[in-house]
Coordinates of C-alpha atoms and ligand atoms in Angstrom, one line a residue:
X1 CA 0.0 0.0 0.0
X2 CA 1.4 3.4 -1.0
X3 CA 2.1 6.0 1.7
X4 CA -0.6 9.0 1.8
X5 CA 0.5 12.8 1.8
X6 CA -1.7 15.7 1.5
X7 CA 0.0 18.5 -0.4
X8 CA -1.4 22.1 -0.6
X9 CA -0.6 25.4 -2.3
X10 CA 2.9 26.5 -4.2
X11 CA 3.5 22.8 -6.1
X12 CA 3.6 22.6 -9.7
X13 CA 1.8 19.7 -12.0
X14 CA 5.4 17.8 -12.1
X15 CA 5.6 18.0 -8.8
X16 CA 2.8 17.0 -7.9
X17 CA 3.2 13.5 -11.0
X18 CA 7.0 12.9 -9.3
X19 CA 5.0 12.5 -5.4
X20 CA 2.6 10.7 -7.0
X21 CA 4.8 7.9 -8.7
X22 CA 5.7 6.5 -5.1
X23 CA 2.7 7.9 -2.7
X24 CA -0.9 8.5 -3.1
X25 CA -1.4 12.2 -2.8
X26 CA -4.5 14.6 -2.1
X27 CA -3.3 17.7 -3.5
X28 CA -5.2 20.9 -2.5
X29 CA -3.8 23.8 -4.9
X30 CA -5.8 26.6 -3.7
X31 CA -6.6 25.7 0.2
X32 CA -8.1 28.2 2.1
X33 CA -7.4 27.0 5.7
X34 CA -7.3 24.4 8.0
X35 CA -11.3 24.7 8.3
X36 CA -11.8 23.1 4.8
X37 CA -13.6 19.5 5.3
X38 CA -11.9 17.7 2.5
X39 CA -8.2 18.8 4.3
X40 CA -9.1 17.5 7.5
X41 CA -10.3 14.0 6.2
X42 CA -7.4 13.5 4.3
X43 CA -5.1 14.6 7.0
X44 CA -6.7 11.7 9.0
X45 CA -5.0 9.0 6.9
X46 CA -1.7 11.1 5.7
X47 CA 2.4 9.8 6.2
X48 CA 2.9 13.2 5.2
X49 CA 2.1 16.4 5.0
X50 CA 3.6 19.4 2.1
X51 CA 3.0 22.9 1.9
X52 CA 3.3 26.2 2.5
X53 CA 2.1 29.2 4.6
X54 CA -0.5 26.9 6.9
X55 CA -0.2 26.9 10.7
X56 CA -0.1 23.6 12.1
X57 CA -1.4 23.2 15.6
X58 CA -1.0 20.6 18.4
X59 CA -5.2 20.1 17.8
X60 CA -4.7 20.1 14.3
X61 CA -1.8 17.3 14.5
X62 CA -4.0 15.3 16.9
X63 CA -6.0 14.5 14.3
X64 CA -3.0 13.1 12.0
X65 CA -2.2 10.1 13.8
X66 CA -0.6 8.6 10.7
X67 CA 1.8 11.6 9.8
X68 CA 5.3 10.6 10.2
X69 CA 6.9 14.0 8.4
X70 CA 6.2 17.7 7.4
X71 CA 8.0 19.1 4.4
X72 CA 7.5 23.2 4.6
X73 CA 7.8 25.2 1.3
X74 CA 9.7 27.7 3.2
X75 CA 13.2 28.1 5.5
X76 CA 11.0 30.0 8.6
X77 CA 9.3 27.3 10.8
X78 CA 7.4 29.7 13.1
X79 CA 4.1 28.2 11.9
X80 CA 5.1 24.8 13.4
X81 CA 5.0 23.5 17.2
X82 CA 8.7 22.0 16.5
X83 CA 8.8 20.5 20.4
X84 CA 5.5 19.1 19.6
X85 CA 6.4 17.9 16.6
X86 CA 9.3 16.4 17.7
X87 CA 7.5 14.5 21.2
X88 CA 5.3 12.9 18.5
X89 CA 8.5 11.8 16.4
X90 CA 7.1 13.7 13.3
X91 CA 10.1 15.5 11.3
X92 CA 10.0 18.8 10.4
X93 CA 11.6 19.8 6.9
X94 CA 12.2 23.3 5.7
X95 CA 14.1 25.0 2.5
X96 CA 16.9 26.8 3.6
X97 CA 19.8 27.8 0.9
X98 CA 17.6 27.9 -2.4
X99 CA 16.0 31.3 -1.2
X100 CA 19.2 32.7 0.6
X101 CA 20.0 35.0 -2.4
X102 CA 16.6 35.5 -3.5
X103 CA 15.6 37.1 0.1
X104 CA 18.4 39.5 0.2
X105 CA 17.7 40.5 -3.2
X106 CA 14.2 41.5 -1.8
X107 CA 16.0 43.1 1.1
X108 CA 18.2 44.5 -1.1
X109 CA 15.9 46.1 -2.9
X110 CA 13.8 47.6 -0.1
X111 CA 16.8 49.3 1.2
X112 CA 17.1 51.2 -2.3
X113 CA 13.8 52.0 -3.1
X114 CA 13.2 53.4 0.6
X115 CA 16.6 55.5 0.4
X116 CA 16.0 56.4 -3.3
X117 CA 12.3 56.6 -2.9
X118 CA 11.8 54.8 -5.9
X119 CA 8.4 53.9 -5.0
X120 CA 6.7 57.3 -4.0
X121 CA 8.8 59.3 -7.1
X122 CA 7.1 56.9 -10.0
X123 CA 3.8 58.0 -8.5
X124 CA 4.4 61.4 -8.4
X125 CA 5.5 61.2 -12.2
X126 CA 2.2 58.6 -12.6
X127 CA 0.4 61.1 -11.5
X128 CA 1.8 64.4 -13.6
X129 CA 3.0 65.7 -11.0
X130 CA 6.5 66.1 -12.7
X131 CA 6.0 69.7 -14.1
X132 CA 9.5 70.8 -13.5
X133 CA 12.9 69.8 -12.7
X134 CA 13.3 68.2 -9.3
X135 CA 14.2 70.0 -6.1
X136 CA 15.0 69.0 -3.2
X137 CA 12.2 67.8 -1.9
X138 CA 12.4 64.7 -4.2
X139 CA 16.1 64.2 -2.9
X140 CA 16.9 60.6 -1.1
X141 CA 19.6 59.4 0.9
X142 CA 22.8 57.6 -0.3
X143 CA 23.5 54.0 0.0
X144 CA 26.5 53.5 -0.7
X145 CA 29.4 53.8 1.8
X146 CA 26.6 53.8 4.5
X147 CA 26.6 51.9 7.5
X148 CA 24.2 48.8 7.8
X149 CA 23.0 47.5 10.5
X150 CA 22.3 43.5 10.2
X151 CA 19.7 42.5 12.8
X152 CA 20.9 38.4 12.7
X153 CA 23.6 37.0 10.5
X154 CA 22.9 34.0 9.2
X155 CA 22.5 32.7 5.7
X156 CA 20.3 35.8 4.3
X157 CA 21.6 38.1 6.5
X158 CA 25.3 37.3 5.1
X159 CA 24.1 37.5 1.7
X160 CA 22.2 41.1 2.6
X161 CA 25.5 42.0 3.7
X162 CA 27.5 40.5 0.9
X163 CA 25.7 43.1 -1.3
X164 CA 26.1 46.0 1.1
X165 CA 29.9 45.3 1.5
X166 CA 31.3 44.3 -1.9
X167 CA 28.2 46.0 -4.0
X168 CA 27.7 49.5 -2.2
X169 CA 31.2 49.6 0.0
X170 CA 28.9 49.8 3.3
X171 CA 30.1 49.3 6.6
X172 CA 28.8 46.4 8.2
X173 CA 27.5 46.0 11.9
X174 CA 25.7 43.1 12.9
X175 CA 24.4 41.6 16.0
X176 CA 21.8 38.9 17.4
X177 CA 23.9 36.0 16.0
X178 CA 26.9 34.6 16.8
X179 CA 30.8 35.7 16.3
X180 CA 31.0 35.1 12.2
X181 CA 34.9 35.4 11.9
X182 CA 35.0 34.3 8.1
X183 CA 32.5 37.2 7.3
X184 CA 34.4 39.8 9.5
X185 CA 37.4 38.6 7.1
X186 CA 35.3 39.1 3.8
X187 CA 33.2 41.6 4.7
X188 CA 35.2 43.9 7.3
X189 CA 32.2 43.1 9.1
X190 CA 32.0 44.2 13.1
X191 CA 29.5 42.0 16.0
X192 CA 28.8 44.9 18.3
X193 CA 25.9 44.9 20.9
X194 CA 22.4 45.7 19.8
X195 CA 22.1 49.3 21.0
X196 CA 25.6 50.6 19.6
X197 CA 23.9 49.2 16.3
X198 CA 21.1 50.8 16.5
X199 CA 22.9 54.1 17.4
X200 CA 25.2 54.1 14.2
X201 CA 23.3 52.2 11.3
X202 CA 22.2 53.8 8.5
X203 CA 20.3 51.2 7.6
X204 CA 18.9 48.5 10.2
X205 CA 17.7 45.0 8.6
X206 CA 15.9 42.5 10.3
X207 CA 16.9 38.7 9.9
X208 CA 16.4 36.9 12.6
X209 CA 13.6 33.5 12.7
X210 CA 10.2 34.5 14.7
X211 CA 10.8 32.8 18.0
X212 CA 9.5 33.7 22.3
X213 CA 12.5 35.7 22.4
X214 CA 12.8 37.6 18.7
X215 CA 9.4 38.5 19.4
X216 CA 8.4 42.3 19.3
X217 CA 12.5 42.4 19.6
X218 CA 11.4 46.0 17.7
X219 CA 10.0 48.3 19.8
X220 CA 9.2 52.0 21.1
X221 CA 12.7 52.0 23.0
X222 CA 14.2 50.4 19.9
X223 CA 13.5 52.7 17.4
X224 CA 13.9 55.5 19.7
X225 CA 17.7 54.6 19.4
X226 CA 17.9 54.6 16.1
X227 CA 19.2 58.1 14.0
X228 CA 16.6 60.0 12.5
X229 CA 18.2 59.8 9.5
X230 CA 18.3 55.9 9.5
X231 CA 15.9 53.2 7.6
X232 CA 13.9 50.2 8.9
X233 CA 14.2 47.3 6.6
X234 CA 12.5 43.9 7.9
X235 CA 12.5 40.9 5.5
X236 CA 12.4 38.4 8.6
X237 CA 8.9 38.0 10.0
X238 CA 6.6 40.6 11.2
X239 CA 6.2 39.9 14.5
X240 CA 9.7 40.8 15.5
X241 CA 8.4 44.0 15.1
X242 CA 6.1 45.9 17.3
X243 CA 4.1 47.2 14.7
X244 CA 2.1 49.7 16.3
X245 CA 5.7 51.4 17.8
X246 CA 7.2 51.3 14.1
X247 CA 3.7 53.2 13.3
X248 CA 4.0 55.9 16.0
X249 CA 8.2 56.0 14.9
X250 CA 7.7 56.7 11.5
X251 CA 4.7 59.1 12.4
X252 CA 6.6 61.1 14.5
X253 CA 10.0 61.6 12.1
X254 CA 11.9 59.1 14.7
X255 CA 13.1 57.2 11.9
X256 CA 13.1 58.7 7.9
X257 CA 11.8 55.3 6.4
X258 CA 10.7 51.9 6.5
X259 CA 11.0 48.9 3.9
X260 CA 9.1 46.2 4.9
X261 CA 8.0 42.5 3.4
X262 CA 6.1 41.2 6.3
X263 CA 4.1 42.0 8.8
X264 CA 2.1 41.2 11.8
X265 CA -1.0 40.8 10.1
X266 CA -0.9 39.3 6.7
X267 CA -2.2 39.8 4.2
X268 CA -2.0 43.2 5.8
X269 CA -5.2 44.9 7.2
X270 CA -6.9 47.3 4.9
X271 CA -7.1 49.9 7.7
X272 CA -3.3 50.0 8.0
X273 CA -1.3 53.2 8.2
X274 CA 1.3 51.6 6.5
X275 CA 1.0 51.0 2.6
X276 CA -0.4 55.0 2.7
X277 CA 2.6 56.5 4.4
X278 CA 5.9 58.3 1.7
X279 CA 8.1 57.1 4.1
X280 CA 6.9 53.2 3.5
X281 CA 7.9 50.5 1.0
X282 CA 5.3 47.5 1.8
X283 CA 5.5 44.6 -0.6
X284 CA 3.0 41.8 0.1
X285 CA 5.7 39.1 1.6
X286 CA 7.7 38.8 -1.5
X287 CA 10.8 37.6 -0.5
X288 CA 11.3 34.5 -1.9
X289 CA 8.6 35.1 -4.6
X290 CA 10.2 34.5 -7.8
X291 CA 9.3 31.8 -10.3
X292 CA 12.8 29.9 -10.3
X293 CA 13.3 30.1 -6.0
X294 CA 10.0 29.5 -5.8
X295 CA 10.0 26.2 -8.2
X296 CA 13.5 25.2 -5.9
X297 CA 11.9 25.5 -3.0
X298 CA 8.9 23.0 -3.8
X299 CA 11.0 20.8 -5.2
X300 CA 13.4 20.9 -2.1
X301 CA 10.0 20.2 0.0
X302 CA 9.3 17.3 -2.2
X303 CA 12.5 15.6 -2.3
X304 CA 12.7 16.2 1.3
X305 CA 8.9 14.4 1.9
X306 CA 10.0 11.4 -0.7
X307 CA 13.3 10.8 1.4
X308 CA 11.3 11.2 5.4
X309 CA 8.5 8.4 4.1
X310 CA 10.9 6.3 2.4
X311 CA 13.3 6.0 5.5
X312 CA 15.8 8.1 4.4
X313 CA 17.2 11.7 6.1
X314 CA 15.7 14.4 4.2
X315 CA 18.0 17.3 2.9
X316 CA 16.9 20.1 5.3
X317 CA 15.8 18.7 8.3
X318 CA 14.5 21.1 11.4
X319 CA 14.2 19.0 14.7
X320 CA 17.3 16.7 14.4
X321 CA 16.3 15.0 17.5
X322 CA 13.3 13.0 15.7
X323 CA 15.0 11.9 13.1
X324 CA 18.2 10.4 16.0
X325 CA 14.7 8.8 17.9
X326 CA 14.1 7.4 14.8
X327 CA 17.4 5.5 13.9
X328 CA 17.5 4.2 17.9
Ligands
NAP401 P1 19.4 31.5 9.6 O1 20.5 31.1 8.7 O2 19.1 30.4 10.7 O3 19.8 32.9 10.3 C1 19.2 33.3 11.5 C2 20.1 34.4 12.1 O4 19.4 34.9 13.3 C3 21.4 33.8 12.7 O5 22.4 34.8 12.6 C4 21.0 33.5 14.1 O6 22.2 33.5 15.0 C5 20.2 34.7 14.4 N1 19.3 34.5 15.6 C6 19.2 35.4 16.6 N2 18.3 34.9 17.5 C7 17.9 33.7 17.1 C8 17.1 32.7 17.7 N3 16.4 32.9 18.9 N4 16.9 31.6 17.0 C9 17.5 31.3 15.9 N5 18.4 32.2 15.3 C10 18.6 33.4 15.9 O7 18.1 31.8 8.9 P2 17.9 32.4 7.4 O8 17.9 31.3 6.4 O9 18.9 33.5 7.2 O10 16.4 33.0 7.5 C11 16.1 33.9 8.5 C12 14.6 34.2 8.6 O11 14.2 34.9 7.5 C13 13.7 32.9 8.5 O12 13.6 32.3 9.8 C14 12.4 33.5 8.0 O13 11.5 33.8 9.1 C15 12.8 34.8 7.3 N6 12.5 34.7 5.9 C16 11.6 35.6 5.3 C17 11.4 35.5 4.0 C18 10.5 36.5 3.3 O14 9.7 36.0 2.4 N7 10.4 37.7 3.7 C19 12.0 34.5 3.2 C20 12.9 33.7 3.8 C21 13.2 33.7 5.1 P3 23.4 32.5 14.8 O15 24.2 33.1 13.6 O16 24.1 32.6 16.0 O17 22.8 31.2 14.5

């Protein structure tokens, strides 16, 4: 009998023919939630679970007592109760690497359309209101030999770096992670603490996973200490931000700009502040959103699925210790 996985969302037709060669599948392209009937009964008799953007609830998993693995289209895992995962021997697969440089191109490009104002300018000249040569009231900022700020400094935050260094000769400061000594070598970066980050950057960009303790990590007293000069990029997850303190920051001039991909309500309320303010780039969670990283990262999901029901160690795995229960 062949294994049963319920896929949903972000897999394409070949995909979807290569899982179901060795596994039956129920594949729901276009689910809406965790509500919908036909979900739930298949989830009763699935090995396996793949897809994206869904969050997965102890509840939820009590009602999968077949599933044996979870292959998430995307590198954050902040949807997912990992210990409880983990207590029920389920692995956890994500898609680190194939998004790396796709993210920081999206963060990349947030800090130069915030700094350059890329976004508000095209609508001013949408809208006619180029009648005359510019003054300075359409002047940005510079970017290049700036100082950014890197809020973590792991595989997307190097490669946001990366650009800033050897693309725009910025001087890097990072902090939340770890000493990286190989990227103070190739970079010139510099670990200082949070605040004296804060204090110089030009640019501050957010990194770090959603977890207890990156949670509203961003606040009132945060962006206080930040120049008034400087820019707020966030590419990580909206909930590391206080939202409602970024609001009243960029309100009351405490920071010149914000660049942001997520945020703590998505899709993003239509009574925000946000999308209506100069001062704001807001992209609908693009990060990884391209056709080619986007393609990688559902095939990474599905090679990782077809290797956790078959026995084998999937490629990206999240809560090692299930997989170590496992080969006891
Ligand atoms: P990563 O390689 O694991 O890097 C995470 C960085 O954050 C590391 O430098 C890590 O420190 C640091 N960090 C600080 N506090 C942490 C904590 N409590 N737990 C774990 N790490 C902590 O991850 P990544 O691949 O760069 O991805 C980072 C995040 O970006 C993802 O988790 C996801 O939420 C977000 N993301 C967003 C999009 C989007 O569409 N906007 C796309 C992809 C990813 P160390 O260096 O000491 O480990």
């Amino acid at each position: 009998m062949k294994k049963r996985i319920v896929a949903f969302r972000r897999l394409n037709e070949q995909q979807i023919a290569q899982l179901r060669e060795q596994f039956h599948v129920d594949y729901f392209p276009a689910l809406n939630g965790v509500d919908d009937p036909g979900f739930r009964e298949a989830l009763a008799e699935a090995h396996g679970l793949v897809g994206a953007s869904l969050k997965i609830t102890p509840e939820l998993l009590d009602e999968a007592p077949h599933l044996e693995a979870i292959a998430s289209i995307s590198v954050g895992y902040d949807n997912y109760p990992v210990d409880e995962l983990t207590r029920r021997g389920i692995l956890l697969c994500n898609t680190p690497d194939v998004l790396t440089e796709t993210t920081a191109d999206t963060g990349f490009s947030l800090i130069m359309a915030t700094a350059r104002r890329v976004v508000d300018l095209a609508e001013f000249v949408k809208r006619g209101d180029w009648k005359e040569s510019i003054g300075e009231a359409q002047f940005g900022c510079d970017v290049h030999g700036k100082t950014l700020g890197m809020i973590g400094m792991g595989r997307i935050g190097a490669a946001v770096a990366r650009r800033g260094a050897l693309g725009f000769g910025m001087n890097i400061l990072y902090s939340y992670a770890s000493p990286k000594p190989e990227l103070e070598a190739e970079l010139g970066a510099r670990r200082c603490e949070m605040d004296e980050l804060l204090e110089q950057a030009d640019f501050v960009c957010v990194t770090v996973p959603l977890t207890p303790e990156t949670t509203h990590l961003f606040g009132a007293e945060q962006f206080a200490r930040m120049k008034t000069s400087a820019i707020f990029i966030n590419i990580a997850r909206g909930k590391v931000v206080d939202e409602r303190a970024l609001i009243q920051a960029l309100k009351d001039g405490q920071i010149r700009g914000a660049g942001l991909d997520v945020f703590e309500q998505e899709p993003l309320p239509s009574d925000s502040p946000l999308p209506h303010m100069a001062n704001v780039v807001a992209l609908p969670h693009i990060g990884s959103a391209t056709h080619e990283t986007r393609t990688a990262m559902a095939q990474r999901a599905v090679d990782n699925i077809s290797l956790a029901l078959t026995g084998e160690r999937p490629i990206s795995l999240v809560n090692e210790p299930a997989w170590s229960a496992r080969a006891r």
